[in-house]
PDB file of C-alpha atoms and ligand atoms in Angstrom:
ATOM      1  CA  MET G   1      21.614 -21.226  22.558  1.00 48.00           C
ATOM      2  CA  ASP G   2      19.888 -17.508  23.457  1.00 63.00           C
ATOM      3  CA  TYR G   3      21.867 -15.185  24.408  1.00 71.00           C
ATOM      4  CA  TYR G   4      19.193 -12.737  25.434  1.00 76.00           C
ATOM      5  CA  SER G   5      16.354 -13.433  27.631  1.00 86.00           C
ATOM      6  CA  SER G   6      13.534 -14.293  26.201  1.00 90.00           C
ATOM      7  CA  HIS G   7      11.342 -11.678  26.340  1.00 92.00           C
ATOM      8  CA  ILE G   8      13.815  -9.545  23.923  1.00 93.00           C
ATOM      9  CA  SER G   9      14.222 -12.267  21.549  1.00 93.00           C
ATOM     10  CA  LYS G  10      10.170 -12.247  21.024  1.00 94.00           C
ATOM     11  CA  LEU G  11      10.514  -8.416  20.479  1.00 94.00           C
ATOM     12  CA  ILE G  12      13.363  -8.422  18.253  1.00 95.00           C
ATOM     13  CA  GLU G  13      11.372 -11.635  16.360  1.00 95.00           C
ATOM     14  CA  GLU G  14       8.431  -9.272  16.412  1.00 96.00           C
ATOM     15  CA  PHE G  15      10.049  -5.957  15.423  1.00 96.00           C
ATOM     16  CA  SER G  16      12.104  -7.966  12.332  1.00 95.00           C
ATOM     17  CA  LYS G  17       8.163  -8.992  10.856  1.00 95.00           C
ATOM     18  CA  LEU G  18       8.172  -5.559  10.461  1.00 93.00           C
ATOM     19  CA  PRO G  19       9.079  -4.216   6.688  1.00 88.00           C
ATOM     20  CA  GLY G  20      12.252  -3.120   5.847  1.00 91.00           C
ATOM     21  CA  ILE G  21      13.660  -4.473   9.709  1.00 93.00           C
ATOM     22  CA  GLY G  22      16.639  -5.691   9.327  1.00 93.00           C
ATOM     23  CA  ALA G  23      17.889  -8.367  11.498  1.00 92.00           C
ATOM     24  CA  LYS G  24      20.186  -5.438  12.944  1.00 94.00           C
ATOM     25  CA  SER G  25      17.406  -3.126  13.481  1.00 96.00           C
ATOM     26  CA  ALA G  26      14.836  -5.391  14.731  1.00 95.00           C
ATOM     27  CA  SER G  27      17.470  -5.893  17.982  1.00 94.00           C
ATOM     28  CA  ARG G  28      18.197  -2.120  17.889  1.00 95.00           C
ATOM     29  CA  MET G  29      14.649  -1.230  18.366  1.00 96.00           C
ATOM     30  CA  ALA G  30      14.600  -3.652  20.897  1.00 95.00           C
ATOM     31  CA  PHE G  31      16.952  -2.483  22.522  1.00 95.00           C
ATOM     32  CA  HIS G  32      15.411   0.625  22.362  1.00 96.00           C
ATOM     33  CA  VAL G  33      12.027  -0.348  23.558  1.00 96.00           C
ATOM     34  CA  ILE G  34      13.878  -1.755  26.974  1.00 95.00           C
ATOM     35  CA  ASN G  35      15.593   1.072  27.697  1.00 96.00           C
ATOM     36  CA  MET G  36      12.528   3.188  27.563  1.00 96.00           C
ATOM     37  CA  PRO G  37      10.919   4.203  30.620  1.00 97.00           C
ATOM     38  CA  VAL G  38       7.969   1.709  31.317  1.00 96.00           C
ATOM     39  CA  GLU G  39       5.195   5.202  30.463  1.00 97.00           C
ATOM     40  CA  GLN G  40       5.958   5.357  26.942  1.00 97.00           C
ATOM     41  CA  ALA G  41       6.310   1.361  26.136  1.00 96.00           C
ATOM     42  CA  GLU G  42       2.951   1.122  27.702  1.00 96.00           C
ATOM     43  CA  SER G  43       2.030   4.197  25.388  1.00 97.00           C
ATOM     44  CA  LEU G  44       3.501   3.046  21.952  1.00 96.00           C
ATOM     45  CA  ALA G  45       2.097  -0.989  22.628  1.00 96.00           C
ATOM     46  CA  THR G  46      -1.279   1.305  23.347  1.00 96.00           C
ATOM     47  CA  ALA G  47      -0.970   2.995  20.248  1.00 96.00           C
ATOM     48  CA  ILE G  48      -0.909  -0.091  18.387  1.00 95.00           C
ATOM     49  CA  VAL G  49      -3.447  -1.934  19.735  1.00 95.00           C
ATOM     50  CA  GLU G  50      -6.138   1.258  19.400  1.00 93.00           C
ATOM     51  CA  ALA G  51      -5.337   2.124  15.986  1.00 91.00           C
ATOM     52  CA  LYS G  52      -5.520  -2.190  15.297  1.00 92.00           C
ATOM     53  CA  LYS G  53      -8.895  -2.195  17.161  1.00 92.00           C
ATOM     54  CA  ASN G  54     -10.391   1.492  16.152  1.00 91.00           C
ATOM     55  CA  VAL G  55      -9.201   1.771  12.481  1.00 92.00           C
ATOM     56  CA  ARG G  56     -11.462   0.727   9.632  1.00 93.00           C
ATOM     57  CA  TYR G  57     -12.325   0.951   6.424  1.00 95.00           C
ATOM     58  CA  CYS G  58     -14.863   4.229   4.579  1.00 96.00           C
ATOM     59  CA  LYS G  59     -18.016   2.682   3.704  1.00 95.00           C
ATOM     60  CA  LYS G  60     -18.023   4.381   0.867  1.00 96.00           C
ATOM     61  CA  CYS G  61     -14.626   5.771  -0.787  1.00 97.00           C
ATOM     62  CA  CYS G  62     -13.017   2.389   1.683  1.00 96.00           C
ATOM     63  CA  THR G  63     -10.220   4.340   2.493  1.00 96.00           C
ATOM     64  CA  LEU G  64      -8.969   3.790   6.150  1.00 93.00           C
ATOM     65  CA  THR G  65     -10.574   5.426   9.268  1.00 94.00           C
ATOM     66  CA  ASP G  66     -11.760   5.617  12.786  1.00 91.00           C
ATOM     67  CA  GLY G  67     -15.375   6.588  11.789  1.00 89.00           C
ATOM     68  CA  GLU G  68     -18.213   4.834   9.427  1.00 93.00           C
ATOM     69  CA  LEU G  69     -17.306   7.904   6.908  1.00 95.00           C
ATOM     70  CA  CYS G  70     -14.335   9.139   6.650  1.00 96.00           C
ATOM     71  CA  PRO G  71     -14.034  12.760   6.785  1.00 96.00           C
ATOM     72  CA  ILE G  72     -13.530  13.644   2.745  1.00 96.00           C
ATOM     73  CA  CYS G  73     -16.696  11.321   2.167  1.00 96.00           C
ATOM     74  CA  GLN G  74     -18.341  13.577   5.479  1.00 95.00           C
ATOM     75  CA  SER G  75     -17.940  16.991   3.716  1.00 95.00           C
ATOM     76  CA  ALA G  76     -20.509  19.462   2.203  1.00 94.00           C
ATOM     77  CA  LYS G  77     -17.335  21.221   1.019  1.00 95.00           C
ATOM     78  CA  ARG G  78     -16.363  17.631  -1.912  1.00 97.00           C
ATOM     79  CA  ASN G  79     -17.880  17.029  -4.283  1.00 96.00           C
ATOM     80  CA  GLN G  80     -18.969  14.243  -4.472  1.00 95.00           C
ATOM     81  CA  LYS G  81     -18.861  13.670  -8.425  1.00 96.00           C
ATOM     82  CA  THR G  82     -16.303  13.572  -9.369  1.00 97.00           C
ATOM     83  CA  ILE G  83     -14.577  10.528  -8.003  1.00 97.00           C
ATOM     84  CA  MET G  84     -10.624   9.639  -7.642  1.00 97.00           C
ATOM     85  CA  VAL G  85      -9.391   5.985  -7.694  1.00 97.00           C
ATOM     86  CA  VAL G  86      -6.265   5.135  -5.582  1.00 95.00           C
ATOM     87  CA  GLU G  87      -4.328   2.252  -5.093  1.00 95.00           C
ATOM     88  CA  GLN G  88      -3.559   3.228  -1.210  1.00 93.00           C
ATOM     89  CA  THR G  89      -4.545   5.264   1.244  1.00 91.00           C
ATOM     90  CA  ARG G  90      -1.008   6.752   0.997  1.00 89.00           C
ATOM     91  CA  ASP G  91      -1.989   7.615  -2.600  1.00 90.00           C
ATOM     92  CA  LEU G  92      -5.215   9.915  -1.165  1.00 92.00           C
ATOM     93  CA  ALA G  93      -2.774  11.660   1.465  1.00 90.00           C
ATOM     94  CA  ALA G  94      -0.215  12.800  -1.012  1.00 88.00           C
ATOM     95  CA  TYR G  95      -3.123  13.882  -3.366  1.00 89.00           C
ATOM     96  CA  GLU G  96      -4.969  15.596  -0.320  1.00 92.00           C
ATOM     97  CA  ARG G  97      -1.339  17.065   0.626  1.00 89.00           C
ATOM     98  CA  THR G  98      -1.522  19.588  -2.447  1.00 87.00           C
ATOM     99  CA  GLY G  99      -5.544  20.795  -1.161  1.00 88.00           C
ATOM    100  CA  LYS G 100      -6.201  21.734  -4.898  1.00 87.00           C
ATOM    101  CA  PHE G 101      -8.606  18.260  -5.247  1.00 93.00           C
ATOM    102  CA  ASP G 102     -12.147  19.019  -4.324  1.00 94.00           C
ATOM    103  CA  GLY G 103     -12.976  16.156  -5.219  1.00 96.00           C
ATOM    104  CA  VAL G 104     -13.916  12.446  -3.407  1.00 97.00           C
ATOM    105  CA  TYR G 105     -11.644   9.455  -2.943  1.00 97.00           C
ATOM    106  CA  HIS G 106     -12.054   6.039  -3.944  1.00 97.00           C
ATOM    107  CA  VAL G 107      -9.080   3.616  -2.733  1.00 97.00           C
ATOM    108  CA  LEU G 108      -8.427   0.089  -3.859  1.00 97.00           C
ATOM    109  CA  HIS G 109      -6.370  -0.964  -1.740  1.00 95.00           C
ATOM    110  CA  GLY G 110      -3.918  -2.769  -4.628  1.00 94.00           C
ATOM    111  CA  ALA G 111      -3.315  -3.424  -8.410  1.00 95.00           C
ATOM    112  CA  ILE G 112      -4.562  -6.269 -10.720  1.00 94.00           C
ATOM    113  CA  SER G 113      -1.471  -8.750 -10.184  1.00 92.00           C
ATOM    114  CA  PRO G 114      -2.322 -11.913 -12.883  1.00 86.00           C
ATOM    115  CA  MET G 115       1.367 -12.231 -11.680  1.00 87.00           C
ATOM    116  CA  LEU G 116       1.114 -11.774  -7.885  1.00 87.00           C
ATOM    117  CA  GLY G 117      -2.231 -13.777  -9.099  1.00 90.00           C
ATOM    118  CA  ILE G 118      -3.842 -10.097  -7.956  1.00 92.00           C
ATOM    119  CA  GLY G 119      -7.993 -10.719  -9.468  1.00 93.00           C
ATOM    120  CA  PRO G 120     -10.038  -7.469  -9.912  1.00 93.00           C
ATOM    121  CA  ASN G 121     -11.979  -9.255  -7.319  1.00 94.00           C
ATOM    122  CA  ASP G 122      -9.417  -8.455  -4.804  1.00 94.00           C
ATOM    123  CA  ILE G 123      -9.256  -5.086  -4.931  1.00 96.00           C
ATOM    124  CA  ARG G 124     -12.238  -3.048  -3.820  1.00 96.00           C
ATOM    125  CA  LEU G 125     -13.682  -2.324  -7.607  1.00 95.00           C
ATOM    126  CA  LYS G 126     -17.307  -4.112  -7.157  1.00 95.00           C
ATOM    127  CA  GLU G 127     -17.424  -1.323  -4.297  1.00 96.00           C
ATOM    128  CA  LEU G 128     -16.077   0.821  -6.915  1.00 96.00           C
ATOM    129  CA  MET G 129     -18.532  -0.308  -9.114  1.00 95.00           C
ATOM    130  CA  GLU G 130     -21.675   0.279  -6.877  1.00 95.00           C
ATOM    131  CA  ARG G 131     -20.701   3.666  -6.140  1.00 94.00           C
ATOM    132  CA  LEU G 132     -21.314   4.570  -9.898  1.00 94.00           C
ATOM    133  CA  ARG G 133     -24.993   3.730  -9.380  1.00 92.00           C
ATOM    134  CA  ASP G 134     -25.401   7.358  -7.447  1.00 90.00           C
ATOM    135  CA  ASP G 135     -24.816  10.656  -9.916  1.00 92.00           C
ATOM    136  CA  VAL G 136     -20.817  10.618 -10.446  1.00 94.00           C
ATOM    137  CA  ASP G 137     -20.118  13.147 -12.841  1.00 95.00           C
ATOM    138  CA  GLU G 138     -16.307  11.882 -13.702  1.00 96.00           C
ATOM    139  CA  VAL G 139     -14.095   9.155 -12.615  1.00 97.00           C
ATOM    140  CA  ILE G 140     -10.486   9.959 -13.189  1.00 96.00           C
ATOM    141  CA  ILE G 141      -7.558   6.827 -13.167  1.00 95.00           C
ATOM    142  CA  ALA G 142      -4.486   7.685 -10.592  1.00 93.00           C
ATOM    143  CA  THR G 143      -3.298   4.318 -10.070  1.00 93.00           C
ATOM    144  CA  ASN G 144       1.065   4.141 -10.038  1.00 88.00           C
ATOM    145  CA  SER G 145       2.261   4.289 -13.396  1.00 84.00           C
ATOM    146  CA  SER G 146       3.701   0.983 -12.728  1.00 85.00           C
ATOM    147  CA  VAL G 147       2.580  -1.950 -15.233  1.00 87.00           C
ATOM    148  CA  GLU G 148      -0.139  -3.391 -12.763  1.00 91.00           C
ATOM    149  CA  GLY G 149      -1.440   0.026 -12.217  1.00 91.00           C
ATOM    150  CA  GLU G 150      -1.538   0.530 -15.674  1.00 90.00           C
ATOM    151  CA  ALA G 151      -3.458  -2.792 -15.992  1.00 91.00           C
ATOM    152  CA  THR G 152      -5.941  -1.910 -14.106  1.00 94.00           C
ATOM    153  CA  ALA G 153      -6.711   2.234 -15.239  1.00 94.00           C
ATOM    154  CA  VAL G 154      -6.843  -0.407 -18.293  1.00 93.00           C
ATOM    155  CA  TYR G 155      -9.609  -2.644 -16.856  1.00 95.00           C
ATOM    156  CA  ILE G 156     -11.278  -0.295 -15.080  1.00 95.00           C
ATOM    157  CA  SER G 157     -12.371   1.985 -17.981  1.00 94.00           C
ATOM    158  CA  LYS G 158     -13.435  -0.934 -19.584  1.00 94.00           C
ATOM    159  CA  LEU G 159     -16.294  -1.469 -17.088  1.00 94.00           C
ATOM    160  CA  ILE G 160     -16.793   2.185 -16.237  1.00 94.00           C
ATOM    161  CA  LYS G 161     -17.657   2.745 -20.323  1.00 91.00           C
ATOM    162  CA  PRO G 162     -21.299   1.415 -21.029  1.00 92.00           C
ATOM    163  CA  THR G 163     -22.692   3.507 -18.439  1.00 91.00           C
ATOM    164  CA  GLY G 164     -21.190   6.825 -20.147  1.00 92.00           C
ATOM    165  CA  ILE G 165     -19.657   8.251 -17.315  1.00 95.00           C
ATOM    166  CA  LYS G 166     -16.768  10.248 -17.863  1.00 94.00           C
ATOM    167  CA  VAL G 167     -13.337   8.022 -17.738  1.00 95.00           C
ATOM    168  CA  SER G 168      -9.973   9.700 -17.377  1.00 94.00           C
ATOM    169  CA  ARG G 169      -6.633   8.952 -16.742  1.00 92.00           C
ATOM    170  CA  ILE G 170      -3.755  10.803 -14.850  1.00 89.00           C
ATOM    171  CA  ALA G 171      -1.145  12.458 -17.350  1.00 84.00           C
ATOM    172  CA  SER G 172       1.710  10.342 -17.328  1.00 70.00           C
ATOM    173  CA  GLY G 173       3.968  13.078 -15.921  1.00 54.00           C
ATOM    174  CA  VAL G 174       4.316  10.937 -13.447  1.00 56.00           C
ATOM    175  CA  PRO G 175       7.698   8.921 -13.490  1.00 56.00           C
ATOM    176  CA  VAL G 176       7.304   5.046 -14.726  1.00 47.00           C
ATOM    177  CA  GLY G 177       6.719   2.626 -11.772  1.00 49.00           C
ATOM    178  CA  GLY G 178       6.643   5.680  -9.820  1.00 56.00           C
ATOM    179  CA  ASP G 179       4.600   5.605  -6.046  1.00 64.00           C
ATOM    180  CA  LEU G 180       2.301   8.571  -6.080  1.00 64.00           C
ATOM    181  CA  GLU G 181       3.187   8.414  -2.531  1.00 64.00           C
ATOM    182  CA  TYR G 182       6.679   9.860  -3.006  1.00 65.00           C
ATOM    183  CA  ILE G 183       5.986  12.200  -5.795  1.00 69.00           C
ATOM    184  CA  ASP G 184       6.283  15.897  -5.052  1.00 76.00           C
ATOM    185  CA  GLU G 185       2.909  18.258  -5.276  1.00 77.00           C
ATOM    186  CA  ILE G 186       3.875  19.997  -8.667  1.00 76.00           C
ATOM    187  CA  THR G 187       3.924  17.011 -10.651  1.00 78.00           C
ATOM    188  CA  LEU G 188       0.952  15.224  -9.016  1.00 80.00           C
ATOM    189  CA  LEU G 189      -1.070  18.873 -10.296  1.00 80.00           C
ATOM    190  CA  ARG G 190       0.259  18.556 -13.423  1.00 79.00           C
ATOM    191  CA  ALA G 191      -0.595  15.105 -13.584  1.00 80.00           C
ATOM    192  CA  LEU G 192      -4.108  15.852 -12.950  1.00 84.00           C
ATOM    193  CA  GLU G 193      -4.712  19.170 -14.805  1.00 80.00           C
ATOM    194  CA  GLY G 194      -3.387  17.449 -17.677  1.00 79.00           C
ATOM    195  CA  ARG G 195      -5.410  14.657 -17.529  1.00 86.00           C
ATOM    196  CA  THR G 196      -6.637  13.020 -21.125  1.00 82.00           C
ATOM    197  CA  GLU G 197     -10.808  11.167 -21.545  1.00 85.00           C
ATOM    198  CA  LEU G 198      -9.900   6.919 -22.273  1.00 83.00           C
TER     199      LEU G 198
HETATM  200 ZN1  LIG S   1     -14.801   8.132   2.613  1.00 74.57          ZN
END
């Protein structure tokens, strides 16, 4: 038997599909929405749909952005010859918050994981190799220090080595299994400064 109206049940069902949202939170969120002024509910719904419609991958670095190229790839102030490779757009944001990295990024959108069946072709690696045909001085691999992140770093360095472009790996000041997103800025900067050539 359905205790709620079918609309509320549907809303709870949709919220419970979100990461980290259990049945309890989903129903709390659904009732919160029901009690919102209609303008606020519309604004929430529009924000979701507009983000989904308009956010796309930067043609160059593959980060999530609104235009063809993200603001970092477009910026004349950034050193386009130093590319930092990260797993997610969230990691890029973490380094941007330090304000100390003046190069550009490449977002892989994942890491190689044989256990999960994620291979080199499932992440944005081909796009990175294409970028290396331009004038690039250094590729800094800043994937997470998880097993997958390390495996990805080794794989990428082996691909790049033959091109003669300098490849380095951020220092392991970043705790094992650590998600870059949650690491403080000082640790991130130390990891960047202490990077070693591969
Ligand atoms: Zn970009």
